[in-house]
Short mmCIF file of C-alpha atoms in Angstrom, two decimals:
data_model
loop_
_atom_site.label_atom_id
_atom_site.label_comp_id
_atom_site.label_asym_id
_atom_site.label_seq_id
_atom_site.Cartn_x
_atom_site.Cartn_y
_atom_site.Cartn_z
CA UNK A 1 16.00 -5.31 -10.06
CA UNK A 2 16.24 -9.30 -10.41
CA UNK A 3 13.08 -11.02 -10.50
CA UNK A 4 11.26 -11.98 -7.82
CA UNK A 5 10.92 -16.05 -7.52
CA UNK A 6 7.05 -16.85 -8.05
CA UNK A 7 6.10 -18.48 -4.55
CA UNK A 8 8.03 -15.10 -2.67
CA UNK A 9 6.14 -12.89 -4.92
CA UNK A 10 2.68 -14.64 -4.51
CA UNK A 11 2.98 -14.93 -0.99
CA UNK A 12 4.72 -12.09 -0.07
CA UNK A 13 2.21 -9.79 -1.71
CA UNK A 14 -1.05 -11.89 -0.50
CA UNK A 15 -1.69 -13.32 -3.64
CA UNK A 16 -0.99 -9.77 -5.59
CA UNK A 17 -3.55 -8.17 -3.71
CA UNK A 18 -0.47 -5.63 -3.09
CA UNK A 19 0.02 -5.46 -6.25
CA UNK A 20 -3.17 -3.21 -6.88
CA UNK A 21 -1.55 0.35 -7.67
CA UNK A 22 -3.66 2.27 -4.84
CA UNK A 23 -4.06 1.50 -1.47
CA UNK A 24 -1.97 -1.85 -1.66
CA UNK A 25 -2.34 -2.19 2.71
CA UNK A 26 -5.36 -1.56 2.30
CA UNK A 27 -6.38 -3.92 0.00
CA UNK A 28 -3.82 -6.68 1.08
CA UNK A 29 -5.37 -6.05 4.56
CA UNK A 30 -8.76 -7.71 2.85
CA UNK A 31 -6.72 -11.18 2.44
CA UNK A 32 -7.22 -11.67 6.47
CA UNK A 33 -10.80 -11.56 6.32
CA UNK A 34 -11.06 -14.90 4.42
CA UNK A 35 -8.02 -16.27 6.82
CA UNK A 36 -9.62 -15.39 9.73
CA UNK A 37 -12.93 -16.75 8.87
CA UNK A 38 -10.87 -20.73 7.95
CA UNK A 39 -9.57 -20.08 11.83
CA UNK A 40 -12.81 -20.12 12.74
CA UNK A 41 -13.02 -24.13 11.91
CA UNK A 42 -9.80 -24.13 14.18
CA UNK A 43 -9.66 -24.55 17.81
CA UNK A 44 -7.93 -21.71 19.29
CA UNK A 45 -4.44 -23.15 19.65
CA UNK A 46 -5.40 -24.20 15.95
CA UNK A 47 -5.86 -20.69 15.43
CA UNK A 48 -2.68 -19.32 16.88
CA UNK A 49 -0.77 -22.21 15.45
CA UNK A 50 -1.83 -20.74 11.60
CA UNK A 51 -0.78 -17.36 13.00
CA UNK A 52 2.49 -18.49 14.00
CA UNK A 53 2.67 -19.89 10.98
CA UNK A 54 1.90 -16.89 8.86
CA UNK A 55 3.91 -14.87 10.93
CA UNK A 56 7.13 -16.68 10.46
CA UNK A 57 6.73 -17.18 6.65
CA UNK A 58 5.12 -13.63 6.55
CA UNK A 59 9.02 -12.96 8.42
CA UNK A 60 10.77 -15.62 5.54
CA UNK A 61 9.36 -14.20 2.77
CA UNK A 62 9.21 -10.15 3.31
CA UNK A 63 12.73 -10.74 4.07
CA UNK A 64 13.47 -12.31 0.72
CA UNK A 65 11.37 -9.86 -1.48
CA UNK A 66 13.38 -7.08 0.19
CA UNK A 67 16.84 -8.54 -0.32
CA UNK A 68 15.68 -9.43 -4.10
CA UNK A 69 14.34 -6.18 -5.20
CA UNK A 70 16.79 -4.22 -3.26
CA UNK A 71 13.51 -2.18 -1.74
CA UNK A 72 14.07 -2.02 1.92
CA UNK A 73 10.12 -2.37 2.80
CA UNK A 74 8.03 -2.91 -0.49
CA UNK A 75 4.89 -1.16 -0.45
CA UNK A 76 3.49 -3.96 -2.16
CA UNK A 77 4.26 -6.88 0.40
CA UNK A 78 1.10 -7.18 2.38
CA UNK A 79 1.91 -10.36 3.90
CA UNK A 80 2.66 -8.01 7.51
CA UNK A 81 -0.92 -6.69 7.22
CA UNK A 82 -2.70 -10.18 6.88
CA UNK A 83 -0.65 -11.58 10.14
CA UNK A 84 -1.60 -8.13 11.90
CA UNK A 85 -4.99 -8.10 11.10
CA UNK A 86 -5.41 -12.26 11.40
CA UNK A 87 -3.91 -11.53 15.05
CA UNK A 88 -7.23 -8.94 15.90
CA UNK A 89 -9.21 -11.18 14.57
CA UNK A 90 -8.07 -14.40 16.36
CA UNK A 91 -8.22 -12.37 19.41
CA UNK A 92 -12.21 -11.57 19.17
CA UNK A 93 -15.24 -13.14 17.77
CA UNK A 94 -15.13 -13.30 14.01
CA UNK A 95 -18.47 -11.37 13.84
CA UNK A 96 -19.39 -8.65 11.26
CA UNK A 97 -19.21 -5.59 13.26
CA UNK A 98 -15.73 -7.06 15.31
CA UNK A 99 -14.68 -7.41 11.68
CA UNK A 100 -15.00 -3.77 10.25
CA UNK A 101 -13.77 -2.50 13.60
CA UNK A 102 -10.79 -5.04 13.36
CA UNK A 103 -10.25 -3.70 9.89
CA UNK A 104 -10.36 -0.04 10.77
CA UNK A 105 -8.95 -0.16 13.61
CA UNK A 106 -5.95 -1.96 12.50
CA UNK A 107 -5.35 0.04 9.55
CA UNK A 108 -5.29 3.22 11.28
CA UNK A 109 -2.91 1.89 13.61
CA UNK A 110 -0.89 1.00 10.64
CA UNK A 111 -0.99 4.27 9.02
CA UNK A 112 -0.48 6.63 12.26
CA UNK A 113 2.50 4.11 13.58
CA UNK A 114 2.28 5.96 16.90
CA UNK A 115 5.23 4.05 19.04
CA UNK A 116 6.22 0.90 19.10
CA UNK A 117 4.80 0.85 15.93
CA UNK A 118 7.36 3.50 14.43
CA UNK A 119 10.07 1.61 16.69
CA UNK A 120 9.68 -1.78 14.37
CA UNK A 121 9.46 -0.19 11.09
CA UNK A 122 12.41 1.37 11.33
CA UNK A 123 13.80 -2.01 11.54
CA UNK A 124 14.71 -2.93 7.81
CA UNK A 125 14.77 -7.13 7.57
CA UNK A 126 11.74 -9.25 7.17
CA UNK A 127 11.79 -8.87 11.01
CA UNK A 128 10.72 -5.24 11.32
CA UNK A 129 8.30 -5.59 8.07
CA UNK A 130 6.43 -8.21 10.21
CA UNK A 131 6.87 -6.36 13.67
CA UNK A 132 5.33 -2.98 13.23
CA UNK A 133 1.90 -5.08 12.02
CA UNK A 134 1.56 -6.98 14.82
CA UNK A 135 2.10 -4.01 16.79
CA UNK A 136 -0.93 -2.16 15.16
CA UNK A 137 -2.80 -5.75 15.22
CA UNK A 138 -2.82 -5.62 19.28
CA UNK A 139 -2.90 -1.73 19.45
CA UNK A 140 -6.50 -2.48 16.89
CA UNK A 141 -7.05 -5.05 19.85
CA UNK A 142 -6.35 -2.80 22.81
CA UNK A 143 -8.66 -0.05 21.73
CA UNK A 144 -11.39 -2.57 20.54
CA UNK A 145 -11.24 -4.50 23.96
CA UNK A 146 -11.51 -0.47 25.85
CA UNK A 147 -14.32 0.03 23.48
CA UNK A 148 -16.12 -3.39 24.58
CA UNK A 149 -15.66 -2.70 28.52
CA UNK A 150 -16.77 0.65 27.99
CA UNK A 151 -20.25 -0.36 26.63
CA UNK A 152 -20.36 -3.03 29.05
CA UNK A 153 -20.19 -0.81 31.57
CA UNK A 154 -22.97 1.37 30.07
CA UNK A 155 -24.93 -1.75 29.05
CA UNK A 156 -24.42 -1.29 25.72
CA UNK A 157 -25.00 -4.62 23.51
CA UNK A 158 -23.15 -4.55 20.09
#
């Protein structure tokens, strides 16, 4: 395997979070929290603008630590799971309980991969490793926003 240039391997793993030998989605996942909170200094096309942003680097630099370690989707690139959780979380109020539910929500989206999730990470470029995350970022979203009418309805405040 050739070594991985330092700014691909920093960014592509959220700052080694994905590095961590258990869990590494998991644990990259955390790197949104502190992302979406900056947003929250944004104004919303601020917001989407450092999602685009992440998203298309996320795209750059998956790509490259795939190519460069020959891995086809490295476990340990987490840069996918930042954009999809930074997507939830630009979506809804960056409040405590929206937070955890983002979080759990979005990871078992990203473990399950029910379809289209399945669809993109089948796709092996820096493309698909960024696709099936934002997938599971607006299924997280989906059933959050069902969850929200629901008590609504009910009268339900969270």
């Amino acid at each position: 395997m050739k070594k991985i240039p330092l700014l691909i391997d920093m960014l592509a793993t959220g700052f080694y979070m994905g590095k961590i030998p258990f869990m590494p989605g998991t644990f990259g996942s955390l790197v949104a929290i502190p992302v979406g909170y900056l947003c929250t200094f944004l104004p919303v096309y601020g917001q989407w603008v450092v999602f685009a942003f992440i998203f298309f680097l996320g795209a750059y630099v998956s790509g490259r630590y795939s190519l460069v370690s020959g891995i086809e989707d490295p476990g340990c690139v987490v840069v996918d799971e930042v954009a999809g959780l930074l997507l939830f979380y630009i979506i809804f109020p960056f409040k405590p309980l929206y937070i955890l539910a983002g979080f759990i929500l979005f990871r078992f989206f990203d473990i399950l991969k029910p379809f289209p999730v399945s669809f993109f990470d089948r796709i092996k470029n820096g493309w698909g490793i960024m696709l099936d995350d934002i997938a599971a970022g607006l299924y997280a979203a989906a059933v959050w926003f069902i969850v929200i009418k629901i008590l609504e309805y009910y009268n339900i405040a969270l």
